[in-house]
Amino acid sequence: MTEYAKGLEGVIANESALSNVEGKAGRLSYLGYHIDDLVENCSYEEVVYLLHYNRLPKQDELEAFEKAFRTDRELPAGVIDFLKNAPKDANPMDIVRTGVSMLGLYDKRATIGEPDLEKDAAIALSICAKIPVLVAAFHRFRQGLELPPIREDLCEAAHFLYLINGGEVPTDRAIRTLDVALTLHADHGMNASTFSARVTVATLSDMYSAITSAVGTLKGPLHGGANEGVIHMLEEIGDPAKVDEYVEGKLTRKEKIMGIGHRVYKVLDPRAPHLRKLAVQLTEELGEPKWIQMSERIAEIMRERKGLNANVDFYSATVYYSLGIPTDLFTPIFAIARASGWTAQVLEQLRDNRLYRPMTLYVGPSELMPVPPIENR
Ligand SMILES: CC(=O)SCCNC(=O)CCNC(=O)[C@H](O)C(C)(C)COP(=O)(O)OP(=O)(O)OC[C@H]1O[C@@H](n2cnc3c(N)ncnc32)[C@H](O)[C@@H]1OP(=O)(O)O
Ligand SMILES: O=C([O-])CC(=O)C(=O)O
């Protein structure tokens, strides 16, 4: 039988200068800057600039970029109406998916056909600026509450927390925590959702269509949806003493443990230690160390029994939980961050485009058959 790469494992589909995912070394860098260094020295906004413009901004460039980012937050009235009238029990990722698609309806710059990269860069920033507001507005409206006034004096992390918390400006600690999480989730090579975005835009469709594809792809529990699965798992276990039995049961039934394993990293995901450190500090402060105790034991068993390590979703879940963020907003927060990478990858795709069209290994009937009349089937 002809060999093929199931799940496209190991297949190189394109070239990218944006993020370097070094699976064996357990190292991640954006445009040649190690994530440890970026987390230490840059804001999320600097990272978005880096991804969109392929270099770090100078001070005046950063200021102009932040201003443009912050003045692009308002949603069109039609999108606000949709968010107010959407089912209150809708999955927030479905709201993001439909909301991004609707934003495209109201943006006359978004056209199909030959790309205009300057226009596309402006659309990219607009998408990054509006997704957090989409998420927060839906969260407020579903509780029958108003969205606080949009502000331009808060960074992305602060503004999102301010919106979901009804206008309360978050602590510096909370802002810094979310800012780090956004940086760590910004881009990650040819992951499934980024691939979706590039496949869509490679047909010369528009940026909104590409990001809508990406949101739908991120939602699944084998990808971005795993962070919500981690908290559901920890809630189900409930007690550090019950971890061993729970994990053994899962392994016996050949079920997956959420937040563990990665297609590319064969060692610890380099983002996990950052998020673990934040999770440890935050749960200690909350006086709820059991979350991290359960997580540590799960990670230990999975390393020993399966040789698998924690991925980015494993500790981010506890970080968001400790910030008081509702569980069903965890994957939307991933989308907020990854929108910067998706849009950067779309811009990169458009700079040197070629349609994606792989082959399939046909395994259906080898002989042609006549179509029988319907009464004889
Ligand atoms: C942001 C991100 O997208 S990071 C990933 C988020 N997803 C998750 O955390 C979900 C849980 N993890 C997984 O499902 C997988 O590890 C993936 C999807 C991330 C990677 O999957 P793949 O590279 O396709 O590996 P695949 O699913 O084929 O697993 C290979 C083997 O490891 C096992 N395995 C992989 N992950 C896990 C896990 N989390 N729990 C239990 N077993 C696992 C599989 O059962 C399989 O075992 P087998 O060879 O004995 O049948
Ligand atoms: O790279 C992947 O396969 C999954 C992903 O998006 C990430 O780990 O951030």
Tab-separated table of C-alpha atoms and ligand atoms in Angstrom:
chain	number	residue	atom	x	y	z
A	1	MET	CA	0.000	0.000	0.000
A	2	THR	CA	1.254	3.516	-0.827
A	3	GLU	CA	2.682	5.337	2.177
A	4	TYR	CA	1.069	8.562	3.206
A	5	ALA	CA	1.415	10.958	6.135
A	6	LYS	CA	-1.738	10.503	8.200
A	7	GLY	CA	-2.629	13.845	9.742
A	8	LEU	CA	0.138	15.342	7.537
A	9	GLU	CA	2.656	14.407	10.236
A	10	GLY	CA	6.133	15.568	9.270
A	11	VAL	CA	4.949	17.156	6.006
A	12	ILE	CA	6.427	20.588	5.294
A	13	ALA	CA	3.621	22.586	3.687
A	14	ASN	CA	5.193	26.031	3.323
A	15	GLU	CA	7.999	28.340	4.416
A	16	SER	CA	7.602	30.741	7.337
A	17	ALA	CA	9.902	33.129	9.157
A	18	LEU	CA	7.400	33.792	11.938
A	19	SER	CA	7.789	31.108	14.570
A	20	ASN	CA	10.336	28.367	14.958
A	21	VAL	CA	8.928	25.363	16.828
A	22	GLU	CA	11.883	23.152	17.724
A	23	GLY	CA	10.215	19.956	18.815
A	24	LYS	CA	13.247	17.964	19.948
A	25	ALA	CA	14.964	20.848	21.719
A	26	GLY	CA	11.709	22.102	23.245
A	27	ARG	CA	12.367	25.639	22.043
A	28	LEU	CA	10.067	28.286	20.586
A	29	SER	CA	11.039	31.611	19.049
A	30	TYR	CA	9.264	34.304	17.046
A	31	LEU	CA	11.321	35.906	14.239
A	32	GLY	CA	14.498	34.747	15.953
A	33	TYR	CA	13.596	35.931	19.470
A	34	HIS	CA	13.280	33.264	22.160
A	35	ILE	CA	9.891	33.305	23.892
A	36	ASP	CA	11.642	33.496	27.291
A	37	ASP	CA	13.267	36.737	26.155
A	38	LEU	CA	10.049	38.115	24.673
A	39	VAL	CA	8.067	37.331	27.816
A	40	GLU	CA	10.706	39.054	29.938
A	41	ASN	CA	11.172	42.171	27.810
A	42	CYS	CA	8.163	42.802	25.576
A	43	SER	CA	4.471	43.500	25.864
A	44	TYR	CA	1.936	41.485	23.878
A	45	GLU	CA	1.486	44.524	21.596
A	46	GLU	CA	5.201	44.479	20.751
A	47	VAL	CA	4.859	40.803	19.876
A	48	VAL	CA	1.892	41.508	17.590
A	49	TYR	CA	3.951	44.227	15.861
A	50	LEU	CA	6.835	41.760	15.556
A	51	LEU	CA	4.574	39.172	13.913
A	52	HIS	CA	2.816	41.629	11.595
A	53	TYR	CA	5.887	43.645	10.550
A	54	ASN	CA	8.579	40.979	11.040
A	55	ARG	CA	10.737	43.181	13.294
A	56	LEU	CA	10.526	44.690	16.744
A	57	PRO	CA	9.097	48.222	16.854
A	58	LYS	CA	11.050	51.329	17.849
A	59	GLN	CA	9.424	53.407	20.614
A	60	ASP	CA	7.556	55.774	18.282
A	61	GLU	CA	6.431	52.900	16.076
A	62	LEU	CA	5.103	51.044	19.093
A	63	GLU	CA	3.195	54.106	20.263
A	64	ALA	CA	1.592	54.597	16.847
A	65	PHE	CA	0.783	50.880	16.647
A	66	GLU	CA	-0.794	50.806	20.115
A	67	LYS	CA	-2.873	53.849	19.222
A	68	ALA	CA	-4.105	52.202	16.010
A	69	PHE	CA	-4.806	48.953	17.947
A	70	ARG	CA	-6.811	50.753	20.642
A	71	THR	CA	-8.834	52.952	18.298
A	72	ASP	CA	-10.026	49.912	16.327
A	73	ARG	CA	-11.917	48.256	19.190
A	74	GLU	CA	-15.479	49.456	18.535
A	75	LEU	CA	-17.770	46.840	16.975
A	76	PRO	CA	-20.238	47.683	14.187
A	77	ALA	CA	-23.819	48.138	15.454
A	78	GLY	CA	-24.955	45.091	13.456
A	79	VAL	CA	-22.454	42.908	15.304
A	80	ILE	CA	-23.564	44.310	18.672
A	81	ASP	CA	-27.174	43.439	17.731
A	82	PHE	CA	-26.104	39.900	16.868
A	83	LEU	CA	-24.291	39.547	20.204
A	84	LYS	CA	-27.318	40.836	22.114
A	85	ASN	CA	-29.702	38.488	20.324
A	86	ALA	CA	-27.517	35.366	20.180
A	87	PRO	CA	-28.646	32.408	22.315
A	88	LYS	CA	-27.361	33.056	25.846
A	89	ASP	CA	-26.176	29.461	26.138
A	90	ALA	CA	-24.185	29.598	22.879
A	91	ASN	CA	-20.623	28.296	22.962
A	92	PRO	CA	-18.488	31.474	23.010
A	93	MET	CA	-16.241	29.979	20.330
A	94	ASP	CA	-19.280	29.782	18.033
A	95	ILE	CA	-19.879	33.442	18.824
A	96	VAL	CA	-16.276	34.272	17.897
A	97	ARG	CA	-16.533	32.246	14.697
A	98	THR	CA	-19.800	33.870	13.608
A	99	GLY	CA	-18.725	37.269	14.943
A	100	VAL	CA	-15.499	37.316	12.920
A	101	SER	CA	-17.454	36.292	9.854
A	102	MET	CA	-19.951	39.126	10.503
A	103	LEU	CA	-17.149	41.658	10.946
A	104	GLY	CA	-16.213	40.837	7.359
A	105	LEU	CA	-19.684	41.906	6.224
A	106	TYR	CA	-19.103	45.386	7.603
A	107	ASP	CA	-15.541	45.876	6.390
A	108	LYS	CA	-15.593	47.056	2.799
A	109	ARG	CA	-11.800	46.788	2.650
A	110	ALA	CA	-12.077	42.987	2.674
A	111	THR	CA	-12.128	41.825	-0.919
A	112	ILE	CA	-11.256	38.677	-2.801
A	113	GLY	CA	-8.681	38.449	-5.546
A	114	GLU	CA	-5.235	39.982	-5.842
A	115	PRO	CA	-4.089	41.057	-2.351
A	116	ASP	CA	-3.364	44.613	-1.267
A	117	LEU	CA	-0.912	43.982	1.549
A	118	GLU	CA	-1.161	47.427	3.130
A	119	LYS	CA	-4.933	47.116	3.336
A	120	ASP	CA	-4.621	43.540	4.582
A	121	ALA	CA	-2.251	44.632	7.376
A	122	ALA	CA	-4.859	47.153	8.533
A	123	ILE	CA	-7.566	44.459	8.452
A	124	ALA	CA	-5.258	42.150	10.404
A	125	LEU	CA	-4.917	44.702	13.200
A	126	SER	CA	-8.647	45.361	13.177
A	127	ILE	CA	-9.379	41.659	13.666
A	128	CYS	CA	-6.911	41.457	16.559
A	129	ALA	CA	-8.483	44.542	18.165
A	130	LYS	CA	-12.095	43.396	17.797
A	131	ILE	CA	-12.020	39.710	18.789
A	132	PRO	CA	-11.458	40.497	22.509
A	133	VAL	CA	-14.400	42.912	22.434
A	134	LEU	CA	-16.589	40.317	20.708
A	135	VAL	CA	-15.827	37.804	23.449
A	136	ALA	CA	-16.319	40.264	26.298
A	137	ALA	CA	-19.505	41.768	24.849
A	138	PHE	CA	-21.116	38.347	24.451
A	139	HIS	CA	-20.081	37.436	27.995
A	140	ARG	CA	-21.700	40.597	29.373
A	141	PHE	CA	-24.859	40.373	27.259
A	142	ARG	CA	-25.463	36.703	28.077
A	143	GLN	CA	-25.676	37.711	31.737
A	144	GLY	CA	-28.140	40.494	30.885
A	145	LEU	CA	-25.432	43.092	31.604
A	146	GLU	CA	-24.110	46.066	29.635
A	147	LEU	CA	-20.684	46.238	28.034
A	148	PRO	CA	-18.599	48.884	29.827
A	149	PRO	CA	-17.507	51.799	27.598
A	150	ILE	CA	-14.613	50.930	25.294
A	151	ARG	CA	-11.420	52.631	26.534
A	152	GLU	CA	-8.267	53.624	24.701
A	153	ASP	CA	-5.996	54.034	27.706
A	154	LEU	CA	-5.673	50.320	28.498
A	155	CYS	CA	-3.452	47.701	26.872
A	156	GLU	CA	-5.027	44.596	25.319
A	157	ALA	CA	-4.736	42.404	28.427
A	158	ALA	CA	-6.045	45.122	30.758
A	159	HIS	CA	-8.879	46.110	28.432
A	160	PHE	CA	-10.179	42.562	28.058
A	161	LEU	CA	-10.224	41.991	31.836
A	162	TYR	CA	-11.796	45.429	32.351
A	163	LEU	CA	-14.585	44.555	29.895
A	164	ILE	CA	-15.427	41.097	31.238
A	165	ASN	CA	-15.329	42.352	34.821
A	166	GLY	CA	-17.890	45.082	34.208
A	167	GLY	CA	-15.579	48.093	34.091
A	168	GLU	CA	-13.300	47.244	36.998
A	169	VAL	CA	-9.681	48.009	36.092
A	170	PRO	CA	-7.632	44.860	36.851
A	171	THR	CA	-4.577	44.675	39.107
A	172	ASP	CA	-1.124	45.028	37.566
A	173	ARG	CA	-0.550	41.422	38.513
A	174	ALA	CA	-3.605	40.200	36.564
A	175	ILE	CA	-2.677	42.367	33.567
A	176	ARG	CA	0.869	41.045	33.495
A	177	THR	CA	-0.343	37.443	33.828
A	178	LEU	CA	-2.731	37.721	30.887
A	179	ASP	CA	-0.183	39.685	28.854
A	180	VAL	CA	2.335	36.840	29.270
A	181	ALA	CA	-0.296	34.238	28.348
A	182	LEU	CA	-1.193	36.190	25.183
A	183	THR	CA	2.470	36.396	24.162
A	184	LEU	CA	2.980	32.682	24.738
A	185	HIS	CA	-0.061	31.732	22.612
A	186	ALA	CA	0.567	34.188	19.764
A	187	ASP	CA	2.016	31.952	17.068
A	188	HIS	CA	3.064	28.337	16.661
A	189	GLY	CA	4.188	27.206	13.237
A	190	MET	CA	1.827	25.169	11.079
A	191	ASN	CA	-0.639	24.229	13.809
A	192	ALA	CA	-4.102	23.108	12.655
A	193	SER	CA	-5.902	26.467	12.925
A	194	THR	CA	-3.085	28.429	11.285
A	195	PHE	CA	-3.005	25.865	8.500
A	196	SER	CA	-6.776	26.351	8.035
A	197	ALA	CA	-6.287	30.100	7.766
A	198	ARG	CA	-3.517	29.727	5.197
A	199	VAL	CA	-5.463	27.167	3.146
A	200	THR	CA	-8.462	29.506	3.014
A	201	VAL	CA	-6.571	32.660	2.076
A	202	ALA	CA	-4.435	30.791	-0.444
A	203	THR	CA	-7.532	30.588	-2.667
A	204	LEU	CA	-7.336	34.429	-2.622
A	205	SER	CA	-10.371	34.550	-0.370
A	206	ASP	CA	-10.409	37.390	2.176
A	207	MET	CA	-8.789	37.718	5.609
A	208	TYR	CA	-12.105	37.389	7.508
A	209	SER	CA	-12.871	34.096	5.783
A	210	ALA	CA	-9.409	32.835	6.690
A	211	ILE	CA	-9.754	33.783	10.354
A	212	THR	CA	-13.276	32.326	10.501
A	213	SER	CA	-11.816	29.001	9.305
A	214	ALA	CA	-9.102	29.259	11.932
A	215	VAL	CA	-11.527	29.918	14.802
A	216	GLY	CA	-13.604	26.879	13.851
A	217	THR	CA	-10.458	24.771	13.812
A	218	LEU	CA	-9.095	26.036	17.126
A	219	LYS	CA	-12.357	25.172	18.882
A	220	GLY	CA	-11.802	21.398	18.833
A	221	PRO	CA	-10.596	19.642	22.015
A	222	LEU	CA	-7.542	18.206	20.279
A	223	HIS	CA	-6.363	21.791	19.652
A	224	GLY	CA	-7.308	25.007	21.518
A	225	GLY	CA	-10.359	23.493	23.159
A	226	ALA	CA	-8.101	21.362	25.356
A	227	ASN	CA	-7.647	24.175	27.909
A	228	GLU	CA	-11.332	23.988	28.842
A	229	GLY	CA	-11.065	20.190	28.934
A	230	VAL	CA	-8.253	20.495	31.504
A	231	ILE	CA	-10.426	22.406	33.980
A	232	HIS	CA	-13.362	20.021	33.448
A	233	MET	CA	-10.961	17.150	34.166
A	234	LEU	CA	-9.582	18.786	37.332
A	235	GLU	CA	-13.130	19.508	38.526
A	236	GLU	CA	-14.127	15.916	37.843
A	237	ILE	CA	-11.138	14.565	39.808
A	238	GLY	CA	-11.696	17.077	42.602
A	239	ASP	CA	-9.112	15.697	45.027
A	240	PRO	CA	-5.343	15.096	44.608
A	241	ALA	CA	-5.774	11.654	46.209
A	242	LYS	CA	-7.994	10.583	43.297
A	243	VAL	CA	-5.642	11.477	40.454
A	244	ASP	CA	-3.936	8.099	40.058
A	245	GLU	CA	-7.186	6.179	39.798
A	246	TYR	CA	-8.634	8.720	37.353
A	247	VAL	CA	-5.627	8.707	35.031
A	248	GLU	CA	-5.286	4.913	35.120
A	249	GLY	CA	-8.963	4.613	34.220
A	250	LYS	CA	-8.520	6.958	31.259
A	251	LEU	CA	-5.450	5.113	30.014
A	252	THR	CA	-7.166	1.727	30.343
A	253	ARG	CA	-10.115	3.015	28.322
A	254	LYS	CA	-7.657	4.532	25.817
A	255	GLU	CA	-9.065	8.006	26.424
A	256	LYS	CA	-6.983	11.149	26.075
A	257	ILE	CA	-5.853	13.296	28.999
A	258	MET	CA	-6.450	16.917	27.979
A	259	GLY	CA	-3.449	19.255	27.957
A	260	ILE	CA	-0.983	16.394	27.507
A	261	GLY	CA	0.925	15.455	24.338
A	262	HIS	CA	1.862	17.425	21.268
A	263	ARG	CA	2.445	16.611	17.622
A	264	VAL	CA	5.760	18.475	17.482
A	265	TYR	CA	7.156	18.685	21.021
A	266	LYS	CA	8.629	15.410	22.145
A	267	VAL	CA	9.940	17.077	25.295
A	268	LEU	CA	8.262	19.630	27.559
A	269	ASP	CA	6.455	22.426	25.712
A	270	PRO	CA	8.655	25.514	26.374
A	271	ARG	CA	5.569	27.589	27.181
A	272	ALA	CA	4.458	25.227	29.952
A	273	PRO	CA	7.085	26.272	32.572
A	274	HIS	CA	6.032	29.935	32.259
A	275	LEU	CA	2.379	29.082	32.708
A	276	ARG	CA	3.150	26.549	35.451
A	277	LYS	CA	5.040	29.213	37.424
A	278	LEU	CA	2.106	31.616	37.131
A	279	ALA	CA	-0.363	28.867	38.050
A	280	VAL	CA	1.642	27.921	41.157
A	281	GLN	CA	1.829	31.539	42.365
A	282	LEU	CA	-1.818	32.319	41.675
A	283	THR	CA	-3.267	29.157	43.231
A	284	GLU	CA	-1.081	29.643	46.322
A	285	GLU	CA	-2.390	33.190	46.693
A	286	LEU	CA	-5.947	31.967	46.242
A	287	GLY	CA	-5.319	29.336	48.915
A	288	GLU	CA	-6.304	26.630	46.434
A	289	PRO	CA	-3.138	24.579	45.903
A	290	LYS	CA	-5.112	21.441	45.059
A	291	TRP	CA	-5.411	22.503	41.406
A	292	ILE	CA	-1.683	22.567	40.937
A	293	GLN	CA	-1.196	19.452	43.076
A	294	MET	CA	-3.586	17.521	40.846
A	295	SER	CA	-1.936	18.922	37.708
A	296	GLU	CA	1.557	17.986	38.871
A	297	ARG	CA	0.553	14.405	39.602
A	298	ILE	CA	-1.241	14.034	36.245
A	299	ALA	CA	1.841	15.349	34.427
A	300	GLU	CA	4.094	12.994	36.407
A	301	ILE	CA	2.010	9.907	35.632
A	302	MET	CA	1.767	10.793	31.938
A	303	ARG	CA	5.538	11.292	31.712
A	304	GLU	CA	6.230	7.986	33.408
A	305	ARG	CA	3.520	5.881	31.786
A	306	LYS	CA	3.393	7.311	28.248
A	307	GLY	CA	6.486	9.491	27.855
A	308	LEU	CA	4.148	12.421	27.155
A	309	ASN	CA	4.489	15.958	28.501
A	310	ALA	CA	2.258	18.911	29.315
A	311	ASN	CA	1.420	21.244	26.460
A	312	VAL	CA	0.484	24.953	26.498
A	313	ASP	CA	-3.138	24.197	27.405
A	314	PHE	CA	-2.280	22.235	30.556
A	315	TYR	CA	-1.301	25.085	32.889
A	316	SER	CA	-2.978	27.968	31.044
A	317	ALA	CA	-6.283	26.511	32.206
A	318	THR	CA	-5.325	26.920	35.871
A	319	VAL	CA	-3.943	30.399	35.200
A	320	TYR	CA	-7.227	31.590	33.666
A	321	TYR	CA	-9.232	29.835	36.365
A	322	SER	CA	-7.164	31.631	39.027
A	323	LEU	CA	-7.843	34.968	37.327
A	324	GLY	CA	-11.544	34.255	37.855
A	325	ILE	CA	-12.233	33.830	34.126
A	326	PRO	CA	-15.204	31.568	33.274
A	327	THR	CA	-14.106	28.244	31.781
A	328	ASP	CA	-15.896	28.693	28.468
A	329	LEU	CA	-13.844	31.832	27.774
A	330	PHE	CA	-10.515	29.953	27.934
A	331	THR	CA	-10.521	28.885	24.274
A	332	PRO	CA	-11.755	32.326	23.141
A	333	ILE	CA	-8.743	33.811	24.976
A	334	PHE	CA	-6.549	31.438	22.997
A	335	ALA	CA	-8.277	32.784	19.852
A	336	ILE	CA	-7.643	36.376	20.979
A	337	ALA	CA	-3.916	35.663	21.218
A	338	ARG	CA	-3.592	33.385	18.206
A	339	ALA	CA	-5.425	35.919	16.005
A	340	SER	CA	-2.109	37.796	15.945
A	341	GLY	CA	-0.328	34.726	14.579
A	342	TRP	CA	-3.149	33.759	12.217
A	343	THR	CA	-3.262	37.220	10.661
A	344	ALA	CA	0.540	37.403	10.416
A	345	GLN	CA	0.595	33.995	8.733
A	346	VAL	CA	-2.142	35.080	6.321
A	347	LEU	CA	-0.081	38.161	5.388
A	348	GLU	CA	2.963	35.923	4.916
A	349	GLN	CA	0.957	33.503	2.774
A	350	LEU	CA	-0.253	36.348	0.561
A	351	ARG	CA	3.294	37.636	0.060
A	352	ASP	CA	4.241	34.394	-1.689
A	353	ASN	CA	1.024	32.592	-2.430
A	354	ARG	CA	0.294	29.217	-3.913
A	355	LEU	CA	-2.976	27.263	-3.672
A	356	TYR	CA	-2.884	24.314	-1.218
A	357	ARG	CA	-4.107	21.179	-2.870
A	358	PRO	CA	-2.714	17.915	-1.460
A	359	MET	CA	-3.714	14.495	-2.764
A	360	THR	CA	-5.777	11.790	-1.122
A	361	LEU	CA	-5.043	8.076	-1.232
A	362	TYR	CA	-8.214	6.698	-2.781
A	363	VAL	CA	-9.384	3.563	-0.946
A	364	GLY	CA	-12.883	3.172	-2.446
A	365	PRO	CA	-14.040	0.497	-4.922
A	366	SER	CA	-11.444	-0.170	-7.583
A	367	GLU	CA	-13.915	-1.255	-10.267
A	368	LEU	CA	-16.595	1.030	-11.669
A	369	MET	CA	-20.174	-0.209	-11.176
A	370	PRO	CA	-23.340	0.719	-13.039
A	371	VAL	CA	-25.795	2.771	-10.940
A	372	PRO	CA	-28.668	0.365	-10.137
A	373	PRO	CA	-32.237	1.638	-10.400
A	374	ILE	CA	-33.406	2.971	-7.009
A	375	GLU	CA	-35.838	0.070	-6.429
A	376	ASN	CA	-33.005	-2.481	-6.769
A	377	ARG	CA	-30.502	-0.913	-4.305
B	1	LIG	C1	-2.583	24.175	21.427
B	1	LIG	C2	-2.602	22.794	21.081
B	1	LIG	O1	-3.251	22.436	20.151
B	1	LIG	S1	-1.682	21.747	22.023
B	1	LIG	C3	-2.582	20.212	21.963
B	1	LIG	C4	-3.873	20.330	22.719
B	1	LIG	N1	-4.592	19.035	22.723
B	1	LIG	C5	-4.650	18.272	23.801
B	1	LIG	O2	-4.114	18.559	24.854
B	1	LIG	C6	-5.496	17.026	23.643
B	1	LIG	C7	-4.773	15.811	24.172
B	1	LIG	N2	-3.636	15.463	23.329
B	1	LIG	C8	-3.812	14.800	22.142
B	1	LIG	O3	-4.928	14.415	21.765
B	1	LIG	C9	-2.595	14.530	21.290
B	1	LIG	O4	-1.439	14.474	22.079
B	1	LIG	C10	-2.416	15.590	20.183
B	1	LIG	C11	-3.704	15.680	19.357
B	1	LIG	C12	-2.101	16.937	20.767
B	1	LIG	C13	-1.268	15.182	19.262
B	1	LIG	O5	-1.690	14.057	18.634
B	1	LIG	P1	-0.868	13.141	17.610
B	1	LIG	O6	0.468	13.653	17.331
B	1	LIG	O7	-1.781	12.908	16.476
B	1	LIG	O8	-0.697	11.835	18.453
B	1	LIG	P2	-1.771	10.688	18.601
B	1	LIG	O9	-3.102	11.200	19.007
B	1	LIG	O10	-1.696	9.853	17.365
B	1	LIG	O11	-1.160	9.921	19.837
B	1	LIG	C14	0.013	9.071	19.772
B	1	LIG	C15	-0.040	8.110	20.951
B	1	LIG	O12	0.023	8.849	22.174
B	1	LIG	C16	-1.181	8.705	22.916
B	1	LIG	N3	-1.576	10.015	23.407
B	1	LIG	C17	-1.298	11.214	22.859
B	1	LIG	N4	-1.800	12.200	23.611
B	1	LIG	C18	-2.379	11.584	24.653
B	1	LIG	C19	-3.078	12.077	25.760
B	1	LIG	N5	-3.262	13.379	25.934
B	1	LIG	N6	-3.582	11.194	26.646
B	1	LIG	C20	-3.400	9.869	26.465
B	1	LIG	N7	-2.744	9.349	25.428
B	1	LIG	C21	-2.244	10.198	24.532
B	1	LIG	C22	-2.207	8.197	21.925
B	1	LIG	O13	-3.249	7.470	22.532
B	1	LIG	C23	-1.344	7.315	21.049
B	1	LIG	O14	-1.052	6.145	21.748
B	1	LIG	P3	-0.908	4.725	20.991
B	1	LIG	O15	0.233	4.925	20.040
B	1	LIG	O16	-0.640	3.784	22.102
B	1	LIG	O17	-2.212	4.523	20.287
B	2	LIG	O1	1.370	23.538	17.214
B	2	LIG	C1	0.394	22.805	17.410
B	2	LIG	O2	0.214	21.697	16.843
B	2	LIG	C2	-0.663	23.208	18.354
B	2	LIG	C3	-0.624	24.644	18.735
B	2	LIG	O3	-1.262	25.473	18.147
B	2	LIG	C4	0.216	25.032	19.842
B	2	LIG	O4	0.857	24.178	20.447
B	2	LIG	O5	0.235	26.240	20.160
